[in-house]
Amino acid sequence: MKSIPETLQALVGQAARRIDTPALVIDLDAMDRNIERMARFARQHGVLWRPHAKLHKSAHIALLLEQAGACGHCVQKVSEAEALAEGGVNNIFISNEVVSPAKLERVARLAKTLYARSGRLAIAVDNAEGVARLARAMQEAKAANGAIDVLVEINVGQNRCGVAPGAAAVELARAILAQPTLRFAGLQAYHGGAQHLRSARERREAIAQVLGHVNRTRHAFDAAGIELPLITGAGTGTMVNEAASGVYGEIQPGSFLFMDADYAANEHDPAQPVFEHALYVKTQVMSVGEGRAVCDAGHKSHAVDSGLPRLHALPPGQALRFANGGDEHGVLYPAEEAGNTSGWLPALGETLWLIPGHCDPTVNLHDHLIGVRGGRLKGVVERIFTVDGRGALT
């Protein structure tokens, strides 16, 4: 696990106002409420929840989620799985395809490590060659038979990875079952694009199509006489639909933990728990000019793939527009269309709080997450989390 510099660790117990800028800050009270609401939702619907660790990339946060009832964690990269395992996480699903022989050697080693400490590694596949290569890697690593769980990913409409639903998925499962070193563990059926459809109706309709693909595949497995142990998928935007389907045994939401500006733009589904913003970029005004102010949080502190960050907790009746200032600067203008007709701007040195447009790649820009208890303005730094999976691309 990554180390924490002494100067940063010294912040623990200090007032939140002592946090230097720009910094990525977790409102721990809001995060705890989000976790409790997710755990209650999963219990009420009788589903397992396996949160996606590519959001926070922190072994410590993963362990906190397990303490609250999470059955394990999803990752997208082998290196993310290795980072979590090094931090003590024992149940990990690489919900993505891996075909590189060098990476599969690492997968096999990690599967052996987790199996030896009573954990489990799982991985998704969508082609027979990938199955054969994985089996060969497990054999060469002399892993115990069944030491890795393998799920068939089906293409449920996103047209990214995934084998065709129905008969093709059955044939791939047969290829897995033919390999003694592999254990067939079910279906991966996730539609990432549906998470960000803005209306609840659009999301319901999209998942209705997903369920059509899933049910067709279930029936094909029944006809073939092959047991389907689990169907897993779903994200924060659509989990109410998958959980209510009676088909999914496990859901994989991740963004619920922090919530970003893009998810906040979704229409709320009444069946969904209300999740709060819990992740902020703390920034400071470093310059004030004619009709503008400039803060020290540029693109190096927040991702922009889902839009620029949104300003939070401004004085009543005031509004600002965050504009692109480049790598190191954010430019702030009075947002007259939002009611700031006075032309108000924050003063030099004033603290501002940004809600990132997309949490996952924003976290990946930082080495540490600073957890504050008691609110961002009057709270105290309680702990520092290391971003163990930062830069984990392989």
C-alpha positions as YAML, in Angstrom:
chain: A
units: angstrom
residues:
- id: 1
  name: MET
  ca: [0.00, 0.00, 0.00]
- id: 2
  name: LYS
  ca: [1.10, 3.54, -0.62]
- id: 3
  name: SER
  ca: [2.55, 5.56, 2.23]
- id: 4
  name: ILE
  ca: [1.18, 8.80, 3.64]
- id: 5
  name: PRO
  ca: [3.62, 11.71, 3.94]
- id: 6
  name: GLU
  ca: [4.20, 12.89, 7.51]
- id: 7
  name: THR
  ca: [3.02, 16.39, 6.67]
- id: 8
  name: LEU
  ca: [-0.28, 15.01, 5.43]
- id: 9
  name: GLN
  ca: [-0.68, 12.54, 8.30]
- id: 10
  name: ALA
  ca: [-0.13, 15.47, 10.69]
- id: 11
  name: LEU
  ca: [-3.45, 16.91, 9.49]
- id: 12
  name: VAL
  ca: [-5.35, 14.21, 11.37]
- id: 13
  name: GLY
  ca: [-7.10, 15.86, 14.29]
- id: 14
  name: GLN
  ca: [-6.69, 19.32, 12.76]
- id: 15
  name: ALA
  ca: [-9.49, 21.60, 11.59]
- id: 16
  name: ALA
  ca: [-10.59, 21.07, 8.00]
- id: 17
  name: ARG
  ca: [-9.65, 24.67, 7.21]
- id: 18
  name: ARG
  ca: [-5.98, 23.61, 7.57]
- id: 19
  name: ILE
  ca: [-6.19, 21.45, 4.43]
- id: 20
  name: ASP
  ca: [-4.03, 22.97, 1.72]
- id: 21
  name: THR
  ca: [-5.40, 23.35, -1.80]
- id: 22
  name: PRO
  ca: [-6.18, 21.87, -4.20]
- id: 23
  name: ALA
  ca: [-7.12, 18.69, -2.33]
- id: 24
  name: LEU
  ca: [-9.64, 15.90, -2.69]
- id: 25
  name: VAL
  ca: [-11.81, 15.76, 0.42]
- id: 26
  name: ILE
  ca: [-14.37, 13.20, 1.58]
- id: 27
  name: ASP
  ca: [-17.27, 14.29, 3.76]
- id: 28
  name: LEU
  ca: [-17.18, 11.17, 5.94]
- id: 29
  name: ASP
  ca: [-20.61, 11.76, 7.46]
- id: 30
  name: ALA
  ca: [-22.20, 11.90, 4.00]
- id: 31
  name: MET
  ca: [-20.22, 8.86, 2.85]
- id: 32
  name: ASP
  ca: [-21.34, 6.86, 5.88]
- id: 33
  name: ARG
  ca: [-24.97, 7.74, 5.19]
- id: 34
  name: ASN
  ca: [-24.56, 6.65, 1.58]
- id: 35
  name: ILE
  ca: [-23.08, 3.32, 2.68]
- id: 36
  name: GLU
  ca: [-25.88, 2.72, 5.19]
- id: 37
  name: ARG
  ca: [-28.54, 3.47, 2.57]
- id: 38
  name: MET
  ca: [-26.93, 1.13, 0.06]
- id: 39
  name: ALA
  ca: [-26.62, -1.68, 2.60]
- id: 40
  name: ARG
  ca: [-30.29, -1.26, 3.57]
- id: 41
  name: PHE
  ca: [-31.36, -1.21, -0.09]
- id: 42
  name: ALA
  ca: [-29.52, -4.48, -0.80]
- id: 43
  name: ARG
  ca: [-31.04, -6.15, 2.26]
- id: 44
  name: GLN
  ca: [-34.55, -5.04, 1.33]
- id: 45
  name: HIS
  ca: [-34.19, -6.42, -2.20]
- id: 46
  name: GLY
  ca: [-32.40, -9.62, -1.20]
- id: 47
  name: VAL
  ca: [-29.39, -9.01, -3.43]
- id: 48
  name: LEU
  ca: [-25.66, -9.06, -2.82]
- id: 49
  name: TRP
  ca: [-23.80, -5.82, -3.43]
- id: 50
  name: ARG
  ca: [-20.33, -5.75, -4.88]
- id: 51
  name: PRO
  ca: [-19.32, -2.09, -5.18]
- id: 52
  name: HIS
  ca: [-16.99, -1.00, -7.93]
- id: 53
  name: ALA
  ca: [-13.60, -0.09, -6.47]
- id: 54
  name: LYS
  ca: [-12.51, 1.74, -9.62]
- id: 55
  name: LEU
  ca: [-14.37, 4.67, -8.04]
- id: 56
  name: HIS
  ca: [-12.24, 5.09, -4.90]
- id: 57
  name: LYS
  ca: [-9.23, 2.82, -5.66]
- id: 58
  name: SER
  ca: [-8.57, 2.51, -1.92]
- id: 59
  name: ALA
  ca: [-8.13, -0.76, -0.04]
- id: 60
  name: HIS
  ca: [-9.10, 0.93, 3.23]
- id: 61
  name: ILE
  ca: [-12.39, 2.17, 1.78]
- id: 62
  name: ALA
  ca: [-13.03, -1.27, 0.29]
- id: 63
  name: LEU
  ca: [-12.64, -2.83, 3.72]
- id: 64
  name: LEU
  ca: [-15.04, -0.27, 5.21]
- id: 65
  name: LEU
  ca: [-17.62, -1.27, 2.61]
- id: 66
  name: GLU
  ca: [-17.13, -4.94, 3.47]
- id: 67
  name: GLN
  ca: [-17.71, -4.16, 7.15]
- id: 68
  name: ALA
  ca: [-21.03, -2.63, 6.10]
- id: 69
  name: GLY
  ca: [-22.04, -5.79, 4.22]
- id: 70
  name: ALA
  ca: [-20.50, -5.67, 0.74]
- id: 71
  name: CYS
  ca: [-19.75, -9.20, -0.48]
- id: 72
  name: GLY
  ca: [-16.62, -8.15, -2.36]
- id: 73
  name: HIS
  ca: [-15.46, -5.65, -4.94]
- id: 74
  name: CYS
  ca: [-15.33, -5.11, -8.68]
- id: 75
  name: VAL
  ca: [-12.33, -3.72, -10.52]
- id: 76
  name: GLN
  ca: [-11.60, -3.25, -14.20]
- id: 77
  name: LYS
  ca: [-7.85, -3.84, -14.29]
- id: 78
  name: VAL
  ca: [-5.52, -6.55, -13.02]
- id: 79
  name: SER
  ca: [-3.37, -3.90, -11.35]
- id: 80
  name: GLU
  ca: [-6.42, -2.56, -9.50]
- id: 81
  name: ALA
  ca: [-7.08, -6.07, -8.20]
- id: 82
  name: GLU
  ca: [-3.44, -6.42, -7.13]
- id: 83
  name: ALA
  ca: [-3.58, -3.10, -5.26]
- id: 84
  name: LEU
  ca: [-6.71, -4.12, -3.35]
- id: 85
  name: ALA
  ca: [-5.33, -7.56, -2.56]
- id: 86
  name: GLU
  ca: [-2.13, -6.06, -1.20]
- id: 87
  name: GLY
  ca: [-4.29, -3.97, 1.12]
- id: 88
  name: GLY
  ca: [-6.10, -7.01, 2.52]
- id: 89
  name: VAL
  ca: [-9.14, -7.32, 0.26]
- id: 90
  name: ASN
  ca: [-9.90, -11.01, -0.42]
- id: 91
  name: ASN
  ca: [-12.93, -11.15, -2.74]
- id: 92
  name: ILE
  ca: [-12.34, -9.41, -6.07]
- id: 93
  name: PHE
  ca: [-14.03, -9.58, -9.47]
- id: 94
  name: ILE
  ca: [-12.18, -8.27, -12.53]
- id: 95
  name: SER
  ca: [-15.35, -7.38, -14.43]
- id: 96
  name: ASN
  ca: [-13.45, -7.03, -17.67]
- id: 97
  name: GLU
  ca: [-11.70, -9.18, -20.26]
- id: 98
  name: VAL
  ca: [-7.98, -10.01, -20.01]
- id: 99
  name: VAL
  ca: [-6.26, -11.76, -22.91]
- id: 100
  name: SER
  ca: [-2.59, -10.71, -22.67]
- id: 101
  name: PRO
  ca: [-0.47, -13.72, -21.60]
- id: 102
  name: ALA
  ca: [1.64, -11.49, -19.33]
- id: 103
  name: LYS
  ca: [-1.46, -10.16, -17.58]
- id: 104
  name: LEU
  ca: [-2.97, -13.63, -17.33]
- id: 105
  name: GLU
  ca: [0.16, -14.82, -15.52]
- id: 106
  name: ARG
  ca: [-0.53, -12.09, -12.95]
- id: 107
  name: VAL
  ca: [-4.19, -13.12, -12.79]
- id: 108
  name: ALA
  ca: [-3.18, -16.70, -12.06]
- id: 109
  name: ARG
  ca: [-0.72, -15.65, -9.34]
- id: 110
  name: LEU
  ca: [-3.32, -13.43, -7.74]
- id: 111
  name: ALA
  ca: [-5.96, -16.17, -7.88]
- id: 112
  name: LYS
  ca: [-3.55, -18.52, -6.09]
- id: 113
  name: THR
  ca: [-2.76, -15.89, -3.46]
- id: 114
  name: LEU
  ca: [-6.40, -15.15, -2.70]
- id: 115
  name: TYR
  ca: [-7.38, -18.83, -2.74]
- id: 116
  name: ALA
  ca: [-4.60, -19.61, -0.26]
- id: 117
  name: ARG
  ca: [-6.02, -17.10, 2.19]
- id: 118
  name: SER
  ca: [-9.62, -18.30, 1.69]
- id: 119
  name: GLY
  ca: [-10.47, -15.53, -0.75]
- id: 120
  name: ARG
  ca: [-11.71, -15.61, -4.32]
- id: 121
  name: LEU
  ca: [-10.74, -14.00, -7.61]
- id: 122
  name: ALA
  ca: [-13.26, -13.82, -10.45]
- id: 123
  name: ILE
  ca: [-12.89, -12.58, -14.01]
- id: 124
  name: ALA
  ca: [-15.12, -11.95, -17.03]
- id: 125
  name: VAL
  ca: [-14.65, -13.55, -20.45]
- id: 126
  name: ASP
  ca: [-16.35, -13.07, -23.80]
- id: 127
  name: ASN
  ca: [-14.45, -15.41, -26.14]
- id: 128
  name: ALA
  ca: [-13.19, -18.98, -26.25]
- id: 129
  name: GLU
  ca: [-9.58, -17.99, -26.88]
- id: 130
  name: GLY
  ca: [-9.60, -15.94, -23.68]
- id: 131
  name: VAL
  ca: [-10.92, -18.97, -21.79]
- id: 132
  name: ALA
  ca: [-8.18, -21.20, -23.20]
- id: 133
  name: ARG
  ca: [-5.45, -18.69, -22.37]
- id: 134
  name: LEU
  ca: [-6.75, -18.24, -18.83]
- id: 135
  name: ALA
  ca: [-6.89, -21.99, -18.29]
- id: 136
  name: ARG
  ca: [-3.35, -22.36, -19.58]
- id: 137
  name: ALA
  ca: [-2.10, -19.62, -17.23]
- id: 138
  name: MET
  ca: [-3.79, -21.29, -14.27]
- id: 139
  name: GLN
  ca: [-2.24, -24.64, -15.20]
- id: 140
  name: GLU
  ca: [1.23, -23.15, -15.57]
- id: 141
  name: ALA
  ca: [0.85, -21.44, -12.19]
- id: 142
  name: LYS
  ca: [-0.12, -24.83, -10.70]
- id: 143
  name: ALA
  ca: [-3.24, -23.30, -9.23]
- id: 144
  name: ALA
  ca: [-5.75, -25.56, -7.56]
- id: 145
  name: ASN
  ca: [-8.66, -26.67, -9.71]
- id: 146
  name: GLY
  ca: [-11.48, -24.16, -9.48]
- id: 147
  name: ALA
  ca: [-9.30, -21.52, -7.85]
- id: 148
  name: ILE
  ca: [-10.77, -18.82, -10.07]
- id: 149
  name: ASP
  ca: [-14.38, -17.95, -10.87]
- id: 150
  name: VAL
  ca: [-15.16, -17.17, -14.51]
- id: 151
  name: LEU
  ca: [-18.26, -15.27, -15.62]
- id: 152
  name: VAL
  ca: [-19.50, -15.00, -19.18]
- id: 153
  name: GLU
  ca: [-20.06, -11.38, -20.10]
- id: 154
  name: ILE
  ca: [-22.98, -10.87, -22.46]
- id: 155
  name: ASN
  ca: [-23.54, -7.80, -24.60]
- id: 156
  name: VAL
  ca: [-26.74, -6.33, -23.22]
- id: 157
  name: GLY
  ca: [-26.84, -3.28, -25.46]
- id: 158
  name: GLN
  ca: [-23.79, -1.14, -24.81]
- id: 159
  name: ASN
  ca: [-21.89, -2.77, -27.69]
- id: 160
  name: ARG
  ca: [-18.61, -2.72, -25.85]
- id: 161
  name: CYS
  ca: [-17.44, -6.12, -24.60]
- id: 162
  name: GLY
  ca: [-19.61, -9.21, -24.29]
- id: 163
  name: VAL
  ca: [-20.61, -12.28, -26.26]
- id: 164
  name: ALA
  ca: [-24.02, -12.34, -27.92]
- id: 165
  name: PRO
  ca: [-26.85, -13.30, -25.53]
- id: 166
  name: GLY
  ca: [-28.42, -16.71, -25.84]
- id: 167
  name: ALA
  ca: [-26.77, -19.70, -27.49]
- id: 168
  name: ALA
  ca: [-23.34, -18.09, -27.87]
- id: 169
  name: ALA
  ca: [-23.17, -17.48, -24.12]
- id: 170
  name: VAL
  ca: [-24.05, -21.13, -23.48]
- id: 171
  name: GLU
  ca: [-21.26, -22.31, -25.77]
- id: 172
  name: LEU
  ca: [-18.76, -20.11, -23.94]
- id: 173
  name: ALA
  ca: [-19.94, -21.51, -20.60]
- id: 174
  name: ARG
  ca: [-19.34, -25.00, -21.97]
- id: 175
  name: ALA
  ca: [-15.78, -24.00, -22.83]
- id: 176
  name: ILE
  ca: [-15.28, -22.88, -19.23]
- id: 177
  name: LEU
  ca: [-16.82, -26.05, -17.81]
- id: 178
  name: ALA
  ca: [-14.44, -28.12, -19.93]
- id: 179
  name: GLN
  ca: [-11.44, -26.63, -18.12]
- id: 180
  name: PRO
  ca: [-10.78, -28.25, -14.72]
- id: 181
  name: THR
  ca: [-8.80, -25.25, -13.47]
- id: 182
  name: LEU
  ca: [-11.75, -22.89, -14.03]
- id: 183
  name: ARG
  ca: [-15.08, -22.59, -12.25]
- id: 184
  name: PHE
  ca: [-18.09, -21.30, -14.19]
- id: 185
  name: ALA
  ca: [-19.69, -18.69, -11.90]
- id: 186
  name: GLY
  ca: [-22.46, -17.05, -13.92]
- id: 187
  name: LEU
  ca: [-23.19, -14.07, -16.16]
- id: 188
  name: GLN
  ca: [-21.88, -10.52, -16.20]
- id: 189
  name: ALA
  ca: [-24.70, -8.35, -17.58]
- id: 190
  name: TYR
  ca: [-23.90, -4.67, -17.16]
- id: 191
  name: HIS
  ca: [-25.00, -1.69, -19.26]
- id: 192
  name: GLY
  ca: [-22.79, 1.27, -18.42]
- id: 193
  name: GLY
  ca: [-24.40, 3.69, -20.85]
- id: 194
  name: ALA
  ca: [-27.81, 3.27, -19.22]
- id: 195
  name: GLN
  ca: [-26.50, 4.70, -15.94]
- id: 196
  name: HIS
  ca: [-26.47, 8.23, -17.32]
- id: 197
  name: LEU
  ca: [-29.75, 8.38, -19.19]
- id: 198
  name: ARG
  ca: [-31.34, 11.41, -17.64]
- id: 199
  name: SER
  ca: [-34.95, 10.41, -17.03]
- id: 200
  name: ALA
  ca: [-36.04, 7.55, -14.80]
- id: 201
  name: ARG
  ca: [-38.30, 6.37, -17.63]
- id: 202
  name: GLU
  ca: [-35.40, 6.15, -20.07]
- id: 203
  name: ARG
  ca: [-33.38, 4.15, -17.58]
- id: 204
  name: ARG
  ca: [-36.29, 1.77, -16.90]
- id: 205
  name: GLU
  ca: [-36.81, 1.21, -20.61]
- id: 206
  name: ALA
  ca: [-33.11, 0.58, -21.20]
- id: 207
  name: ILE
  ca: [-32.95, -2.01, -18.43]
- id: 208
  name: ALA
  ca: [-36.14, -3.64, -19.71]
- id: 209
  name: GLN
  ca: [-34.20, -4.32, -22.92]
- id: 210
  name: VAL
  ca: [-31.26, -5.59, -20.87]
- id: 211
  name: LEU
  ca: [-33.59, -7.98, -19.06]
- id: 212
  name: GLY
  ca: [-34.83, -9.26, -22.40]
- id: 213
  name: HIS
  ca: [-31.26, -10.26, -23.30]
- id: 214
  name: VAL
  ca: [-30.66, -11.73, -19.85]
- id: 215
  name: ASN
  ca: [-33.87, -13.76, -19.81]
- id: 216
  name: ARG
  ca: [-33.24, -15.10, -23.31]
- id: 217
  name: THR
  ca: [-29.83, -16.25, -22.08]
- id: 218
  name: ARG
  ca: [-31.30, -17.79, -18.94]
- id: 219
  name: HIS
  ca: [-33.74, -19.80, -21.01]
- id: 220
  name: ALA
  ca: [-30.90, -20.99, -23.26]
- id: 221
  name: PHE
  ca: [-29.00, -22.21, -20.19]
- id: 222
  name: ASP
  ca: [-32.11, -23.99, -18.91]
- id: 223
  name: ALA
  ca: [-32.57, -25.70, -22.26]
- id: 224
  name: ALA
  ca: [-28.94, -26.80, -22.21]
- id: 225
  name: GLY
  ca: [-29.26, -28.14, -18.68]
- id: 226
  name: ILE
  ca: [-26.48, -25.87, -17.37]
- id: 227
  name: GLU
  ca: [-26.91, -24.31, -13.94]
- id: 228
  name: LEU
  ca: [-26.52, -20.52, -13.87]
- id: 229
  name: PRO
  ca: [-25.09, -19.73, -10.41]
- id: 230
  name: LEU
  ca: [-25.34, -15.92, -10.54]
- id: 231
  name: ILE
  ca: [-26.31, -12.95, -12.68]
- id: 232
  name: THR
  ca: [-24.46, -9.79, -11.74]
- id: 233
  name: GLY
  ca: [-24.37, -6.24, -13.04]
- id: 234
  name: ALA
  ca: [-26.08, -2.87, -12.51]
- id: 235
  name: GLY
  ca: [-24.70, 0.50, -11.51]
- id: 236
  name: THR
  ca: [-25.77, 3.44, -9.40]
- id: 237
  name: GLY
  ca: [-28.03, 4.87, -12.10]
- id: 238
  name: THR
  ca: [-30.13, 1.77, -12.76]
- id: 239
  name: MET
  ca: [-29.71, -0.52, -9.76]
- id: 240
  name: VAL
  ca: [-33.35, -0.09, -8.70]
- id: 241
  name: ASN
  ca: [-34.39, -1.78, -11.92]
- id: 242
  name: GLU
  ca: [-32.00, -4.73, -11.77]
- id: 243
  name: ALA
  ca: [-32.61, -5.26, -8.05]
- id: 244
  name: ALA
  ca: [-36.39, -5.32, -8.55]
- id: 245
  name: SER
  ca: [-36.17, -7.72, -11.50]
- id: 246
  name: GLY
  ca: [-35.89, -10.89, -9.44]
- id: 247
  name: VAL
  ca: [-33.22, -11.98, -11.93]
- id: 248
  name: TYR
  ca: [-30.05, -10.33, -10.65]
- id: 249
  name: GLY
  ca: [-28.50, -11.86, -7.57]
- id: 250
  name: GLU
  ca: [-25.82, -9.19, -7.25]
- id: 251
  name: ILE
  ca: [-25.49, -5.50, -8.09]
- id: 252
  name: GLN
  ca: [-22.31, -3.50, -8.73]
- id: 253
  name: PRO
  ca: [-22.95, 0.19, -7.96]
- id: 254
  name: GLY
  ca: [-19.89, 2.27, -7.16]
- id: 255
  name: SER
  ca: [-20.64, 5.97, -7.63]
- id: 256
  name: PHE
  ca: [-23.29, 5.95, -4.89]
- id: 257
  name: LEU
  ca: [-20.43, 6.29, -2.42]
- id: 258
  name: PHE
  ca: [-19.36, 9.78, -3.53]
- id: 259
  name: MET
  ca: [-21.86, 10.95, -6.20]
- id: 260
  name: ASP
  ca: [-20.65, 13.39, -8.82]
- id: 261
  name: ALA
  ca: [-22.16, 16.26, -10.79]
- id: 262
  name: ASP
  ca: [-23.04, 14.01, -13.73]
- id: 263
  name: TYR
  ca: [-25.07, 11.61, -11.59]
- id: 264
  name: ALA
  ca: [-26.72, 14.58, -9.89]
- id: 265
  name: ALA
  ca: [-28.07, 15.60, -13.31]
- id: 266
  name: ASN
  ca: [-30.13, 12.38, -13.46]
- id: 267
  name: GLU
  ca: [-33.80, 12.58, -12.59]
- id: 268
  name: HIS
  ca: [-34.27, 10.84, -9.25]
- id: 269
  name: ASP
  ca: [-36.19, 7.57, -9.32]
- id: 270
  name: PRO
  ca: [-38.49, 7.44, -6.26]
- id: 271
  name: ALA
  ca: [-37.46, 3.81, -5.71]
- id: 272
  name: GLN
  ca: [-33.81, 4.80, -5.41]
- id: 273
  name: PRO
  ca: [-32.20, 5.80, -2.10]
- id: 274
  name: VAL
  ca: [-31.13, 9.43, -1.96]
- id: 275
  name: PHE
  ca: [-27.36, 9.48, -2.11]
- id: 276
  name: GLU
  ca: [-25.47, 12.62, -1.13]
- id: 277
  name: HIS
  ca: [-22.42, 14.31, -2.58]
- id: 278
  name: ALA
  ca: [-19.49, 13.18, -0.46]
- id: 279
  name: LEU
  ca: [-16.45, 14.02, -2.60]
- id: 280
  name: TYR
  ca: [-15.17, 17.56, -3.14]
- id: 281
  name: VAL
  ca: [-12.18, 19.32, -4.52]
- id: 282
  name: LYS
  ca: [-11.19, 21.99, -2.03]
- id: 283
  name: THR
  ca: [-9.78, 25.02, -3.84]
- id: 284
  name: GLN
  ca: [-8.78, 28.59, -3.07]
- id: 285
  name: VAL
  ca: [-9.06, 31.86, -4.96]
- id: 286
  name: MET
  ca: [-5.56, 32.82, -6.06]
- id: 287
  name: SER
  ca: [-6.31, 35.86, -8.20]
- id: 288
  name: VAL
  ca: [-9.14, 38.34, -8.77]
- id: 289
  name: GLY
  ca: [-9.43, 40.35, -11.98]
- id: 290
  name: GLU
  ca: [-11.99, 42.43, -13.80]
- id: 291
  name: GLY
  ca: [-15.21, 40.39, -13.78]
- id: 292
  name: ARG
  ca: [-13.52, 37.13, -12.84]
- id: 293
  name: ALA
  ca: [-11.78, 35.23, -10.08]
- id: 294
  name: VAL
  ca: [-9.25, 32.41, -10.51]
- id: 295
  name: CYS
  ca: [-8.89, 29.38, -8.26]
- id: 296
  name: ASP
  ca: [-6.03, 26.89, -7.98]
- id: 297
  name: ALA
  ca: [-7.96, 23.81, -9.13]
- id: 298
  name: GLY
  ca: [-7.33, 23.19, -12.81]
- id: 299
  name: HIS
  ca: [-7.66, 20.03, -14.84]
- id: 300
  name: LYS
  ca: [-4.86, 18.33, -12.91]
- id: 301
  name: SER
  ca: [-7.19, 18.21, -9.91]
- id: 302
  name: HIS
  ca: [-10.44, 17.09, -11.58]
- id: 303
  name: ALA
  ca: [-11.52, 15.12, -14.63]
- id: 304
  name: VAL
  ca: [-13.50, 16.85, -17.37]
- id: 305
  name: ASP
  ca: [-14.82, 13.90, -19.43]
- id: 306
  name: SER
  ca: [-18.30, 14.40, -17.94]
- id: 307
  name: GLY
  ca: [-18.10, 18.18, -17.83]
- id: 308
  name: LEU
  ca: [-16.54, 20.78, -15.62]
- id: 309
  name: PRO
  ca: [-17.06, 20.71, -11.85]
- id: 310
  name: ARG
  ca: [-19.95, 22.44, -10.15]
- id: 311
  name: LEU
  ca: [-19.48, 24.91, -7.31]
- id: 312
  name: HIS
  ca: [-21.06, 23.96, -4.01]
- id: 313
  name: ALA
  ca: [-22.20, 25.82, -0.88]
- id: 314
  name: LEU
  ca: [-21.91, 29.37, -2.20]
- id: 315
  name: PRO
  ca: [-23.40, 32.27, -0.22]
- id: 316
  name: PRO
  ca: [-27.21, 32.49, -0.46]
- id: 317
  name: GLY
  ca: [-28.38, 34.16, -3.62]
- id: 318
  name: GLN
  ca: [-24.99, 33.96, -5.33]
- id: 319
  name: ALA
  ca: [-23.90, 31.77, -8.23]
- id: 320
  name: LEU
  ca: [-20.69, 31.26, -10.15]
- id: 321
  name: ARG
  ca: [-19.80, 29.61, -13.42]
- id: 322
  name: PHE
  ca: [-16.64, 27.48, -13.46]
- id: 323
  name: ALA
  ca: [-14.75, 27.84, -16.75]
- id: 324
  name: ASN
  ca: [-11.76, 26.08, -18.24]
- id: 325
  name: GLY
  ca: [-8.56, 27.75, -17.11]
- id: 326
  name: GLY
  ca: [-6.18, 24.95, -18.08]
- id: 327
  name: ASP
  ca: [-4.10, 22.56, -16.03]
- id: 328
  name: GLU
  ca: [-3.59, 24.69, -12.93]
- id: 329
  name: HIS
  ca: [-6.37, 27.29, -12.99]
- id: 330
  name: GLY
  ca: [-10.14, 27.42, -12.79]
- id: 331
  name: VAL
  ca: [-11.76, 30.66, -13.91]
- id: 332
  name: LEU
  ca: [-14.89, 31.81, -12.09]
- id: 333
  name: TYR
  ca: [-17.47, 34.19, -13.53]
- id: 334
  name: PRO
  ca: [-20.69, 35.56, -12.02]
- id: 335
  name: ALA
  ca: [-23.55, 33.34, -13.21]
- id: 336
  name: GLU
  ca: [-26.14, 35.98, -14.01]
- id: 337
  name: GLU
  ca: [-28.58, 33.45, -15.47]
- id: 338
  name: ALA
  ca: [-28.61, 31.78, -12.04]
- id: 339
  name: GLY
  ca: [-29.42, 35.00, -10.22]
- id: 340
  name: ASN
  ca: [-26.01, 36.54, -9.55]
- id: 341
  name: THR
  ca: [-27.00, 39.92, -10.98]
- id: 342
  name: SER
  ca: [-24.77, 41.79, -8.54]
- id: 343
  name: GLY
  ca: [-21.63, 40.46, -10.21]
- id: 344
  name: TRP
  ca: [-20.46, 38.97, -6.92]
- id: 345
  name: LEU
  ca: [-17.09, 37.22, -6.93]
- id: 346
  name: PRO
  ca: [-15.28, 35.47, -4.09]
- id: 347
  name: ALA
  ca: [-12.42, 37.34, -2.45]
- id: 348
  name: LEU
  ca: [-8.73, 36.61, -2.76]
- id: 349
  name: GLY
  ca: [-7.83, 33.60, -0.60]
- id: 350
  name: GLU
  ca: [-11.43, 32.49, -0.16]
- id: 351
  name: THR
  ca: [-12.09, 28.73, -0.01]
- id: 352
  name: LEU
  ca: [-14.44, 27.13, -2.51]
- id: 353
  name: TRP
  ca: [-15.72, 23.56, -2.89]
- id: 354
  name: LEU
  ca: [-16.11, 21.83, -6.24]
- id: 355
  name: ILE
  ca: [-18.24, 18.79, -7.06]
- id: 356
  name: PRO
  ca: [-16.35, 16.86, -9.77]
- id: 357
  name: GLY
  ca: [-18.15, 16.06, -12.99]
- id: 358
  name: HIS
  ca: [-16.93, 12.43, -12.81]
- id: 359
  name: CYS
  ca: [-15.57, 10.96, -9.59]
- id: 360
  name: ASP
  ca: [-13.65, 7.92, -10.88]
- id: 361
  name: PRO
  ca: [-11.05, 9.67, -13.07]
- id: 362
  name: THR
  ca: [-10.90, 12.57, -10.60]
- id: 363
  name: VAL
  ca: [-9.80, 10.22, -7.81]
- id: 364
  name: ASN
  ca: [-7.20, 8.77, -10.17]
- id: 365
  name: LEU
  ca: [-5.50, 12.19, -10.28]
- id: 366
  name: HIS
  ca: [-4.78, 12.18, -6.54]
- id: 367
  name: ASP
  ca: [-2.51, 10.16, -4.25]
- id: 368
  name: HIS
  ca: [-4.66, 10.69, -1.16]
- id: 369
  name: LEU
  ca: [-8.23, 11.33, -0.05]
- id: 370
  name: ILE
  ca: [-8.66, 13.48, 3.06]
- id: 371
  name: GLY
  ca: [-11.57, 12.35, 5.23]
- id: 372
  name: VAL
  ca: [-13.30, 15.08, 7.25]
- id: 373
  name: ARG
  ca: [-15.81, 14.47, 10.03]
- id: 374
  name: GLY
  ca: [-18.31, 17.12, 11.15]
- id: 375
  name: GLY
  ca: [-18.68, 19.02, 7.88]
- id: 376
  name: ARG
  ca: [-16.28, 20.63, 5.44]
- id: 377
  name: LEU
  ca: [-16.41, 24.08, 7.06]
- id: 378
  name: LYS
  ca: [-16.25, 23.31, 10.78]
- id: 379
  name: GLY
  ca: [-15.15, 19.70, 10.74]
- id: 380
  name: VAL
  ca: [-11.95, 17.93, 11.68]
- id: 381
  name: VAL
  ca: [-9.69, 15.73, 9.58]
- id: 382
  name: GLU
  ca: [-10.29, 12.19, 10.80]
- id: 383
  name: ARG
  ca: [-8.18, 10.07, 8.48]
- id: 384
  name: ILE
  ca: [-6.17, 9.99, 5.28]
- id: 385
  name: PHE
  ca: [-6.91, 7.34, 2.65]
- id: 386
  name: THR
  ca: [-4.29, 6.27, 0.14]
- id: 387
  name: VAL
  ca: [-5.42, 5.94, -3.48]
- id: 388
  name: ASP
  ca: [-3.76, 2.52, -3.82]
- id: 389
  name: GLY
  ca: [-4.94, 1.94, -7.37]
- id: 390
  name: ARG
  ca: [-3.94, 5.32, -8.77]
- id: 391
  name: GLY
  ca: [-2.51, 4.83, -12.25]
- id: 392
  name: ALA
  ca: [-3.45, 1.13, -12.21]
- id: 393
  name: LEU
  ca: [-3.94, 0.84, -15.96]
- id: 394
  name: THR
  ca: [-2.68, -2.65, -16.76]
...
